[in-house]
Amino acid sequence: KNAISVLMQCFAIACIVSVAWVVYGYSLAFTEGNAFIGGTSAFFLSGIGRDTLAPGTTMPHSLFVIFQMTFAIITPALVVGAFAERMKFGAMCLFSLLWFTAVYLPACHMIWGGGYLADVKDFAGGLVVHLTCGVGALVIAIVLGPRKGFPSTAMPPHNRTMVVTGAAMLWVGWFGFNAGSSWAADGLAGMAMLVTHISAATGALTWMAIEWIKGGKPTIVGIATGMVAGLATITPASGSVGPEGALLIGLMAGSICFYATQAVKGVFGIDDSLDVFPVHGVGGIIGIIMVSFLGVQGGFLGSSAGEEWIPMEQFLIQLKGIAVIGIWTAIASWVILRLIGSFTSLRVSEEEEYEGLDVTEHEERSYDLT
């Protein structure tokens, strides 16, 4: 009774962020500004034509714009998983636009746009994507409160076959994010793709094994979630570790993220519906930290070629990135929610929640009752 609403939310976010990215997002993320946000020189993609090249590269500028747009789209879309089945569609649209503007763009500029955190090693989005969406998801889950019946009532996904289908699409699509971040069809891209796959498989098997031991049976939802944890955790390190490092990162992802999900729901009673914070947020943090020790300079667990850094020095830089992005995301997310909540309702009524958002928000159903 909420399947259409979640699909609608993600579809709408893709459209909203795409337009915002063209109008002002790309410019604020990647043009020269200050340490925290870019400038206005590329509003409406001004100066970006068919034959222009992205700064410092030999690739078409348009290719750089659209590739980075996909990161901008997926990040607020991931947050949807935290408030599934209980947020009003209009409030969701407004929140996503404001959150993209106030959280994603500064984070992107600070790390990838040459800003305040340019020294942080985040190859494909451990902080820019996964920590921001994870912390944002945690805040909104706390502010909205749990779904009715949580945690006493079981709330499994309505269609596990679609869970596997979506997980498979994520697994393959992730190669584009991580390998594509090398900006070339070269050895770096090949190694990034290889370690991404290794970490995903290891994370999935680790999660499955723990679930099997603790619960007596392995589940398809569990192994798929472990795969996502492995993908999220390898993301920041995919450009600097080798196969051995990917095995360790996948093992850490499957185990640490598993227990993080238990803690968020069971210990703290937070209804993060799709475990966005414990899988993406915690996974992103693990990956960011492990870059320091498993990356090029560390080398002892199969690093790939690239620049060098001193592990402990880089570790402190990575911690600074986690703190700055995490704290800013938490504050900005809370302020945005309070601002929206001051003039409109964030959450559907109890009756609407019982009826389901497919009907109450969109007058549609994912199945025909007749």
CSV table of N, CA and C in Angstrom, one decimal, residues 3 31 55 61 67 93 96 104 111 126 128 196 252 254-255 270 279 285 291 295-296 305 313 336 340:
chain,number,residue,atom,x,y,z
A,3,ALA,N,4.0,1.1,-2.0
A,3,ALA,CA,5.0,0.9,-3.1
A,3,ALA,C,5.0,2.0,-4.1
A,31,THR,N,32.3,25.2,-9.4
A,31,THR,CA,33.0,26.4,-9.9
A,31,THR,C,33.7,27.0,-8.7
A,55,PRO,N,37.3,21.2,-16.7
A,55,PRO,CA,38.5,21.8,-16.2
A,55,PRO,C,39.5,20.7,-15.8
A,61,HIS,N,32.9,18.5,-21.2
A,61,HIS,CA,32.4,19.2,-20.0
A,61,HIS,C,31.0,18.6,-19.8
A,67,PHE,N,27.5,13.1,-15.4
A,67,PHE,CA,28.0,12.1,-14.5
A,67,PHE,C,27.9,12.6,-13.0
A,93,CYS,N,9.1,16.6,-1.3
A,93,CYS,CA,9.7,17.4,-2.5
A,93,CYS,C,10.4,18.6,-2.0
A,96,SER,N,13.6,17.6,-0.1
A,96,SER,CA,14.7,17.1,-1.0
A,96,SER,C,15.4,18.2,-1.7
A,104,TYR,N,24.0,18.7,0.3
A,104,TYR,CA,24.8,18.0,-0.8
A,104,TYR,C,25.8,18.9,-1.5
A,111,ILE,N,34.7,18.8,-0.8
A,111,ILE,CA,35.6,17.6,-1.0
A,111,ILE,C,36.0,17.5,-2.5
A,126,GLY,N,32.1,8.4,-0.2
A,126,GLY,CA,31.9,7.9,1.1
A,126,GLY,C,31.3,8.9,2.0
A,128,VAL,N,30.6,12.4,0.6
A,128,VAL,CA,29.7,13.2,-0.2
A,128,VAL,C,28.3,12.6,-0.4
A,196,THR,N,35.3,-3.2,-6.1
A,196,THR,CA,33.9,-2.9,-5.8
A,196,THR,C,33.1,-4.2,-5.8
A,252,MET,N,34.3,-6.1,7.0
A,252,MET,CA,34.0,-5.1,8.0
A,252,MET,C,32.6,-4.6,7.7
A,254,GLY,N,30.0,-6.0,6.1
A,254,GLY,CA,28.9,-7.0,6.4
A,254,GLY,C,28.7,-7.2,7.9
A,255,SER,N,29.8,-7.1,8.7
A,255,SER,CA,29.7,-7.4,10.1
A,255,SER,C,29.3,-6.1,10.9
A,270,ILE,N,14.9,3.6,16.8
A,270,ILE,CA,14.7,4.6,15.6
A,270,ILE,C,14.2,3.8,14.4
A,279,VAL,N,23.6,1.3,7.2
A,279,VAL,CA,24.2,0.7,6.0
A,279,VAL,C,25.1,1.7,5.2
A,285,ILE,N,31.5,5.8,6.7
A,285,ILE,CA,32.5,6.1,7.7
A,285,ILE,C,33.7,5.1,7.7
A,291,VAL,N,40.6,3.9,4.1
A,291,VAL,CA,41.4,4.5,3.0
A,291,VAL,C,42.8,4.8,3.6
A,295,GLY,N,45.1,2.1,1.7
A,295,GLY,CA,45.3,2.8,0.5
A,295,GLY,C,46.7,2.7,0.0
A,296,VAL,N,47.1,3.6,-1.0
A,296,VAL,CA,48.3,3.5,-1.7
A,296,VAL,C,49.6,3.5,-0.8
A,305,ALA,N,48.2,1.6,-7.8
A,305,ALA,CA,49.1,2.7,-8.0
A,305,ALA,C,48.4,4.0,-7.8
A,313,GLU,N,48.6,10.5,9.4
A,313,GLU,CA,48.3,11.9,9.0
A,313,GLU,C,47.0,11.9,8.2
A,336,ILE,N,16.1,22.3,8.3
A,336,ILE,CA,15.2,22.2,7.1
A,336,ILE,C,13.9,21.6,7.5
A,340,ILE,N,10.2,23.5,7.3
A,340,ILE,CA,9.1,23.0,6.6
A,340,ILE,C,7.9,22.8,7.5
